[in-house]
Coordinates of C-alpha atoms and ligand atoms in Angstrom, one line a residue:
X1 CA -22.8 -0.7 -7.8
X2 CA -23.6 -2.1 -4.2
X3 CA -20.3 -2.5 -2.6
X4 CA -19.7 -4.0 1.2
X5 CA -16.7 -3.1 2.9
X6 CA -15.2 -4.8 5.3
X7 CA -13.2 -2.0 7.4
X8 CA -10.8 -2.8 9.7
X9 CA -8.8 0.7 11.2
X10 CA -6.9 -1.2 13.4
X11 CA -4.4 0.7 15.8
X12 CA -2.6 4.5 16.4
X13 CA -3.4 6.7 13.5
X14 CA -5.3 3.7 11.5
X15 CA -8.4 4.9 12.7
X16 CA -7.8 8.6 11.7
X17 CA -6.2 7.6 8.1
X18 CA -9.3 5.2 7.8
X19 CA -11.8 7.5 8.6
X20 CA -10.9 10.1 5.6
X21 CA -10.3 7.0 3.4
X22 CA -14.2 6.3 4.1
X23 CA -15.3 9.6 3.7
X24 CA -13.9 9.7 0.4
X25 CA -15.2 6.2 -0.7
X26 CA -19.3 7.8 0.7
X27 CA -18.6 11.2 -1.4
X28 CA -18.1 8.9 -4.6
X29 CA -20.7 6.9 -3.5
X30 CA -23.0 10.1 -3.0
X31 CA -21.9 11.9 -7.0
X32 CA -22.1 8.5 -8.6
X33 CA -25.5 7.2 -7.1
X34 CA -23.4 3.7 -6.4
X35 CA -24.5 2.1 -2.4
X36 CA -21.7 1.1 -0.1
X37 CA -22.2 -0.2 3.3
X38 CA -19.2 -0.4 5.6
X39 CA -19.1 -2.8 8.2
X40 CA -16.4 -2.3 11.1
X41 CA -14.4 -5.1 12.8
X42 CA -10.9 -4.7 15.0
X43 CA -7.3 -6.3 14.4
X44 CA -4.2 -5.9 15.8
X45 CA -3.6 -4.5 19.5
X46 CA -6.9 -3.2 19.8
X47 CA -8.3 -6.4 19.0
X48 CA -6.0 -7.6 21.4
X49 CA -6.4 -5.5 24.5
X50 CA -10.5 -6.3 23.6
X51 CA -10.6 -10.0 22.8
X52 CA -7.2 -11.3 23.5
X53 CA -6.3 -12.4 20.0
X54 CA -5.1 -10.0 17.1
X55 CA -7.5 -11.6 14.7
X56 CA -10.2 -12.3 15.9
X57 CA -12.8 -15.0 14.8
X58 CA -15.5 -12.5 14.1
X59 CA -13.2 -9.9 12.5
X60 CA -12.3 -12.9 9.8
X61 CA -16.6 -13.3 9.3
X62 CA -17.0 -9.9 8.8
X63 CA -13.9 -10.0 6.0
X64 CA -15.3 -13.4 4.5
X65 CA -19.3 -11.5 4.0
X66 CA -17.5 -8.6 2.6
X67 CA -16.6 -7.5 -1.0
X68 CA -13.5 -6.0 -0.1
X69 CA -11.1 -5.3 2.9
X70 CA -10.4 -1.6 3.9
X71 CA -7.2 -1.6 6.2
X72 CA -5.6 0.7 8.7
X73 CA -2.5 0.2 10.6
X74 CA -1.3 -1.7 13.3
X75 CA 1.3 -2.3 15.6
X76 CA 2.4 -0.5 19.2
X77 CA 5.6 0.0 20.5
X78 CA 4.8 -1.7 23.8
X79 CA 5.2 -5.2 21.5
X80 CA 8.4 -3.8 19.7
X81 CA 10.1 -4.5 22.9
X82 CA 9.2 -7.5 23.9
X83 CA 10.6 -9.8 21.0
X84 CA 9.6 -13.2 22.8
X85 CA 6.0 -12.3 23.2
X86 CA 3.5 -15.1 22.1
X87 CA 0.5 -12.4 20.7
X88 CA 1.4 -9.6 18.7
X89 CA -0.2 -6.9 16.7
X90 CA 1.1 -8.1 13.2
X91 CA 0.0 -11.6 13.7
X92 CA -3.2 -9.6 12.7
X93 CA -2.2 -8.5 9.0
X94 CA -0.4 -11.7 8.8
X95 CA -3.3 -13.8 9.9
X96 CA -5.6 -11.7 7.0
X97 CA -2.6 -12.2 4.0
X98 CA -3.0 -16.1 5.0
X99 CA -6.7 -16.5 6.0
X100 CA -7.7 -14.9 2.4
X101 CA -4.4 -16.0 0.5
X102 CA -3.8 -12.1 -0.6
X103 CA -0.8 -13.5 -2.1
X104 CA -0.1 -10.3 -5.0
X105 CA 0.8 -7.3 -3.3
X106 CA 0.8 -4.5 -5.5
X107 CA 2.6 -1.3 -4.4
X108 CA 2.4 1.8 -6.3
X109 CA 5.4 4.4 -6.4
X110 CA 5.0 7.4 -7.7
X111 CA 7.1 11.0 -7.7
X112 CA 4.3 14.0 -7.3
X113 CA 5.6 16.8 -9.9
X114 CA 4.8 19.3 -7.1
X115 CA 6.2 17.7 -4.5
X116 CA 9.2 16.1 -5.6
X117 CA 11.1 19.0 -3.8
X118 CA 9.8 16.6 -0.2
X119 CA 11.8 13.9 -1.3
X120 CA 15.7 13.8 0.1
X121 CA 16.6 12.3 -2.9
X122 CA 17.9 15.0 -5.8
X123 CA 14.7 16.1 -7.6
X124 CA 16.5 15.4 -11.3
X125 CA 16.9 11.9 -10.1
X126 CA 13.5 11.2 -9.1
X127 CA 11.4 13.4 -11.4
X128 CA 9.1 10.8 -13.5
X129 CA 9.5 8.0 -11.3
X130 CA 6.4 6.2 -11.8
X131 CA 6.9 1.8 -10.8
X132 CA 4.8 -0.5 -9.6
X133 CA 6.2 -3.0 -7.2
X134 CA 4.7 -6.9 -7.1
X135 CA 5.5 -8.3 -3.9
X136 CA 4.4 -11.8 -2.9
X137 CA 2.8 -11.5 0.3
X138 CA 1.6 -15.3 1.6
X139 CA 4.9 -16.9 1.4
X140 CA 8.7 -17.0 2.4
X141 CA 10.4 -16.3 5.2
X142 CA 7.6 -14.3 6.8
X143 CA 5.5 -17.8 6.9
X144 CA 8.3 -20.4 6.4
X145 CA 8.9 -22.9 9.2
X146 CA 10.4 -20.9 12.3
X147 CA 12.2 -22.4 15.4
X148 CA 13.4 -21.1 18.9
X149 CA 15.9 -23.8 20.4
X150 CA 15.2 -24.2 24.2
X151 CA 17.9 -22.8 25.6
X152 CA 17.0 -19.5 23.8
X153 CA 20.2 -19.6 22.1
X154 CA 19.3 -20.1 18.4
X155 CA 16.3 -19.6 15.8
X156 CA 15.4 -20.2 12.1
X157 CA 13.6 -18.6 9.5
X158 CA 12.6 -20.8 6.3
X159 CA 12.6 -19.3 3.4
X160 CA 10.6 -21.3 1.0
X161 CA 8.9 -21.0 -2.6
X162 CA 7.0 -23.3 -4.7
X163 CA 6.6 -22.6 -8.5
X164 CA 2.8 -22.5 -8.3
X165 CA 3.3 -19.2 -5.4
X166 CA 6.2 -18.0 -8.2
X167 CA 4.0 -18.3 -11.3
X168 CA 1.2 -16.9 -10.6
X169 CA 2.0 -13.6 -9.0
X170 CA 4.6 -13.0 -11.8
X171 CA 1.9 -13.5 -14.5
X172 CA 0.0 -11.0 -12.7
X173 CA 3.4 -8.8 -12.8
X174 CA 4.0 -9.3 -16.4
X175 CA 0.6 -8.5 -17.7
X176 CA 0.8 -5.2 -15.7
X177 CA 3.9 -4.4 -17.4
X178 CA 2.4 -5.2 -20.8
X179 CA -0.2 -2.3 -19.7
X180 CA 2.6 0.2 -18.5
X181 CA 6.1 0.5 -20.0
X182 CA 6.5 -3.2 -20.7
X183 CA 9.4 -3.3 -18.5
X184 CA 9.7 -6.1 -15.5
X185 CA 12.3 -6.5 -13.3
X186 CA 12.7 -9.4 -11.0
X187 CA 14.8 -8.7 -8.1
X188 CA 16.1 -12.1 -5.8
X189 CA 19.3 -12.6 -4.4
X190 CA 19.8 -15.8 -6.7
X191 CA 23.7 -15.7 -6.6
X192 CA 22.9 -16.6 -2.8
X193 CA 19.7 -17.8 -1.9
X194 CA 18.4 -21.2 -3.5
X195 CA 14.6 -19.8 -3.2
X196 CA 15.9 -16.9 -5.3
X197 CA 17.3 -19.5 -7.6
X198 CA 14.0 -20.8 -8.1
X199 CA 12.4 -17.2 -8.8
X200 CA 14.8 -16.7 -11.7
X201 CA 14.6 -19.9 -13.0
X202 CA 10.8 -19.5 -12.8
X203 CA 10.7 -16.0 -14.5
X204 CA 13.2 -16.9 -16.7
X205 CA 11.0 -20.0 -18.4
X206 CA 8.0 -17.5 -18.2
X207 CA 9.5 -14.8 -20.2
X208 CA 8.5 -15.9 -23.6
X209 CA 5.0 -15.8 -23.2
X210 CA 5.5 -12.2 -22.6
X211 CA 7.3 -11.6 -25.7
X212 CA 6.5 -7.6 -25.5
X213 CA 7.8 -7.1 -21.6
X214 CA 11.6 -6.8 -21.5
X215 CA 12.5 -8.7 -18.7
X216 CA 16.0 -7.5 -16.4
X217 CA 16.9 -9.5 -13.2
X218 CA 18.9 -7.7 -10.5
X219 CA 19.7 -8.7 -6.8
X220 CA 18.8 -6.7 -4.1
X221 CA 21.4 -5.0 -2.8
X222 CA 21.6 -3.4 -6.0
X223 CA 18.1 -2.9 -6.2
X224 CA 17.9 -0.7 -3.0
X225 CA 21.1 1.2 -4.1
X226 CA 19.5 1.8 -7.9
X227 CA 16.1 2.9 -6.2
X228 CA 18.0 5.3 -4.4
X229 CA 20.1 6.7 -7.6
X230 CA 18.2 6.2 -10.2
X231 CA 14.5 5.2 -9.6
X232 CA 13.2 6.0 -13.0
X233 CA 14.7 3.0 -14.9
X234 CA 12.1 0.9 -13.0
X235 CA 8.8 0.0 -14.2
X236 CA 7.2 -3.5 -12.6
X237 CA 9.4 -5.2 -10.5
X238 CA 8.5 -8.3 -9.3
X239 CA 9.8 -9.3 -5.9
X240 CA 9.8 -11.8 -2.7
X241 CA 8.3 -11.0 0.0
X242 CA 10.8 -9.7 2.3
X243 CA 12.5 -7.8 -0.7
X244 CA 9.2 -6.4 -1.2
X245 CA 8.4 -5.1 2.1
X246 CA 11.7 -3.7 2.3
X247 CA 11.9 -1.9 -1.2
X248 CA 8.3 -0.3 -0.9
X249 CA 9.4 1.1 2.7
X250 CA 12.6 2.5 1.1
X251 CA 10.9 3.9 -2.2
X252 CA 8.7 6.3 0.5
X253 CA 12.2 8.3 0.6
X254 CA 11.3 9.0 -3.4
X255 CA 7.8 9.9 -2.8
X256 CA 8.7 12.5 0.0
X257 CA 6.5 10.7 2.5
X258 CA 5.6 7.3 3.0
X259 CA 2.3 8.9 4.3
X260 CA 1.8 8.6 0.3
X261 CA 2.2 4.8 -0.3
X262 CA -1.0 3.2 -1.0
X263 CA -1.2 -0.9 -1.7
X264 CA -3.6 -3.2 -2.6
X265 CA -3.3 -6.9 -2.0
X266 CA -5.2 -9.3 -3.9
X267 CA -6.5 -13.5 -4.0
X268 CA -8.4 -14.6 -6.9
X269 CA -11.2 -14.0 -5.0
X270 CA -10.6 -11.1 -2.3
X271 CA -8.8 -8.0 -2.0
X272 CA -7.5 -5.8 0.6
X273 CA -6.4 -2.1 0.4
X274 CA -4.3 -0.9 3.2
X275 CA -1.7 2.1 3.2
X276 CA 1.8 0.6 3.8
X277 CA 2.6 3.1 7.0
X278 CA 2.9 1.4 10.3
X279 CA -0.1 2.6 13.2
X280 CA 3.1 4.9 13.8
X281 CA 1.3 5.4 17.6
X282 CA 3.4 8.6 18.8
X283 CA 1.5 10.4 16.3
X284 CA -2.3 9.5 17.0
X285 CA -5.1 11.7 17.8
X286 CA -2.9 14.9 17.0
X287 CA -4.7 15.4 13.7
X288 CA -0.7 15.0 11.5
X289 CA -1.2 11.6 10.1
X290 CA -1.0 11.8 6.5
X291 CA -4.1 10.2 5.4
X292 CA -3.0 10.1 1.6
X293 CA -2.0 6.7 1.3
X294 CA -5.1 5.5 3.1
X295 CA -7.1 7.3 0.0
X296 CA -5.3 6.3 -2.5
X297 CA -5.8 2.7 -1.2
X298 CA -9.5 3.7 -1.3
X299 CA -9.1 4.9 -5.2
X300 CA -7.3 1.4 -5.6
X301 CA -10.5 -0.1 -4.4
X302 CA -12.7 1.5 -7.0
X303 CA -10.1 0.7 -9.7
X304 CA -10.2 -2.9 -8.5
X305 CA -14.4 -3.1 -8.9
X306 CA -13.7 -1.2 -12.4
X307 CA -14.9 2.1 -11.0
X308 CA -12.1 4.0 -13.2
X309 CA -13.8 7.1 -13.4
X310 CA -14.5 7.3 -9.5
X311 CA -10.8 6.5 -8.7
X312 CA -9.5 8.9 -11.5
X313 CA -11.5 11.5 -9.3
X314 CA -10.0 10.4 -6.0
X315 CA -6.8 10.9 -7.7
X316 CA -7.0 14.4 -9.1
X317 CA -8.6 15.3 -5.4
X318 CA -5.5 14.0 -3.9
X319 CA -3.1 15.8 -7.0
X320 CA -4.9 18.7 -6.4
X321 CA -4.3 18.8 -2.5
X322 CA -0.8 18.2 -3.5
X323 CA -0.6 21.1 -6.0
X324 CA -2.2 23.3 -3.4
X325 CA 0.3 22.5 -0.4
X326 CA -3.2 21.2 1.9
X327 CA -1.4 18.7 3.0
X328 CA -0.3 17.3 6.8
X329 CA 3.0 18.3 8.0
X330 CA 5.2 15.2 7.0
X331 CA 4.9 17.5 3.5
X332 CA 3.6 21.1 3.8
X333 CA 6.5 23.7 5.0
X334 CA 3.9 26.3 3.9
X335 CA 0.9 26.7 5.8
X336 CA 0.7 25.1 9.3
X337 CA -2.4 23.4 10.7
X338 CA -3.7 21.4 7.8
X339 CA -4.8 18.2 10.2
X340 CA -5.7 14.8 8.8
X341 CA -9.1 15.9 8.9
X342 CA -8.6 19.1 6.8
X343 CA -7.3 16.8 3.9
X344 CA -9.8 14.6 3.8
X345 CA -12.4 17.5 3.9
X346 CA -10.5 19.0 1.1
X347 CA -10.4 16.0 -1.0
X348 CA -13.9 15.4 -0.1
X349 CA -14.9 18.5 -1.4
X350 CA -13.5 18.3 -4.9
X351 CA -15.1 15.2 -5.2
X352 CA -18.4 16.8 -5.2
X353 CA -17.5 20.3 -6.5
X354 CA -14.5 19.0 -9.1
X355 CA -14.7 22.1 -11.7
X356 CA -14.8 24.6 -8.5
X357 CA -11.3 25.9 -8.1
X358 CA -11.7 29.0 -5.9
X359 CA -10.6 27.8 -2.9
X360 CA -11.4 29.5 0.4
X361 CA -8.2 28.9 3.0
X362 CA -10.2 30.9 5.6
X363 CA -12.3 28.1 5.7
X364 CA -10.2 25.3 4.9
X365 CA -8.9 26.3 8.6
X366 CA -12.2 26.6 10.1
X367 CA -13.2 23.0 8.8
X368 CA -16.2 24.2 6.5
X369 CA -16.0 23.7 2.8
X370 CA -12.8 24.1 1.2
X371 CA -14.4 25.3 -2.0
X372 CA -16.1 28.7 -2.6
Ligands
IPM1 C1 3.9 -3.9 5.5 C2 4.3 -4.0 6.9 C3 4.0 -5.5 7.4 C4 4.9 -6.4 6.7 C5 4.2 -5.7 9.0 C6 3.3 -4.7 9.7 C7 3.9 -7.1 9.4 O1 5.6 -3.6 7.2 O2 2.8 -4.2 5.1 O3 4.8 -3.5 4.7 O4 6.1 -6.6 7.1 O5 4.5 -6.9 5.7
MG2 MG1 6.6 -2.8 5.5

């Protein structure tokens, strides 16, 4: 398959985290004789500090030529502190969600048998937890009218939802649930909010044409605190956005790291893939950013073009890192000095040498093949 990739590393550890994510994406390129070309563009501050804007015009071309969008991180601290200022690195992301209407964010969750001792959540409560969170990603009160009143004294937020944005990111929900545990639940804040009102009046009218998906409705304050206690009773839940980027942030504290969280965000006609971490600048350039989640967005790509058997190999790469403790220091208590790099060597390596399991730590350290 002929593949071009839009990839945009954006800011602090994006670049490093992107970098392994390509390396992975050329070594299944390389065993499975398929061509993908990778065309780089900049977003957020660094597109800033170079062009001004955090989206800039050509960045948008490149996305629009490509067949998929391979995202990074951005943000930097110097904007967290200046709340009133009129660029910012997010407007970046933002600006790509709306430009290419990447309205279904899918977020997976899932509790790593060998790691669930990371998590500092009780391992009996996590153990199993496998869900799949649907946020919406193009709507509410991220992109709902906004307003600053002159004197600086008060602002709004609009939350707003139209049954179109409702229905069709919760059919894409429910038939993901008719491929998993047939399970969806829908979590809004409809004893409050009228928007929420809407989603489970929506959801509600939906549910029987998904006869086989059970459906369960639960606000989110509950949500958060059953995540927390007793994650495994989820399967797809379908969410706002807000809820969504809120939930997926807090289920990190399940995986162990949220180094770990992969997404994928999809239009009817484009997709991005992005690992939900923040550019999380303090850490860049010191080789310890987990660039997990920035693979497994990479195996979400290949899933996405129908390359199952190229993602299922991405995966047992990154199980097998896992298993084997090579792993950046947000998770390994074990052996020190296993850099970003290291882990995308060593999941490099098992892509082309899968059956090999004789692994050489000597020069897993020394940055030569991990595999003997
Ligand atoms: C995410 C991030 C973004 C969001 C930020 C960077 C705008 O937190 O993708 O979860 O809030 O959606
Ligand atoms: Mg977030």
């Amino acid at each position: 398959m002929k593949l071009n990739i839009a990839v945009l590393p954006g800011d602090g550890i994006g670049p490093e985290v992107t970098a392994q994510a390509v390396k992975v994406l050329k070594a299944i390129a390389m065993e499975f004789n398929h061509v993908f070309t990778f065309d780089y563009g900049v977003v957020g501050a660094s597109a800033i500090e170079k062009t001004g804007v955090a989206l800039p015009q050509e960045t948008i071309a490149l996305c629009e030529k490509a067949d998929a969008i391979l995202f990074g991180a951005i943000g930097n601290a110097v904007y967290d502190m200046d709340p009133m200022a009129k660029i910012r690195p997010e407007q970046g992301l933002l600006g790509l969600r709306k430009t290419f209407d990447l309205y279904a964010d899918v977020r997976p969750v899932i509790a790593y048998e060998d790691i669930l001792d990371k998590s500092s959540l009780k391992k009996k409560q996590i153990k199993d937890t496998d869900i799949l969170i649907y946020r919406e990603l193009t709507s509410g009160i991220y992109f709902g009218e906004k307003t600053f009143s002159d004197d600086g004294n008060t602002a709004t937020d609009t939350c707003q939802y139209t049954r179109f944005q409702i229905e069709r990111i919760a059919h894409l929900a429910f038939i993901a649930a008719q491929k998993r545990k047939r399970k969806l639940t829908l979590v809004d804040k409809a004893n409050v909010l009228a928007s929420s009102k809407l989603w489970r009046k929506v959801i509600q009218e939906m549910a029987p044409q998904y006869p086989d998906v059970a459906v369960s409705y639960m606000y989110i304050d509950k949500a958060a605190m059953e995540l927390a206690i007793n994650p495994r009773q989820f399967d797809v839940i379908l969410t706002e956005n807000m809820f969504g980027d809120i939930l997926s942030e807090l289920a990190g504290v399940i995986v162990g790291s949220i180094g770990l969280l992969a997404s994928a965000s999809f239009s009817d006609k484009k997709a991005m893939f992005q690992p939900i971490h923040g550019a999380y600048n303090k850490a860049s350039n010191q080789g310890i950013a987990n660039p997990i989640a920035a693979i497994l967005s990479a195996a979400m790509l290949l899933d996405h073009f129908e390359l199952y058997d190229e993602a299922s190999l991405v995966k047992e790469g990154v199980d097998k890192s896992l298993k084997l403790h090579i792993t950046t220091p947000d998770l390994n208590t074990k052996y020190e000095h296993i850099t970003t790099i290291k882990v995308g060597d060593f999941i490099e390596d098992f892509i082309n040498n899968p059956d090999e399991t004789n692994l050489n730590f000597t020069n897993i350290h020394l940055g030569q093949s991990t595999i003997i």
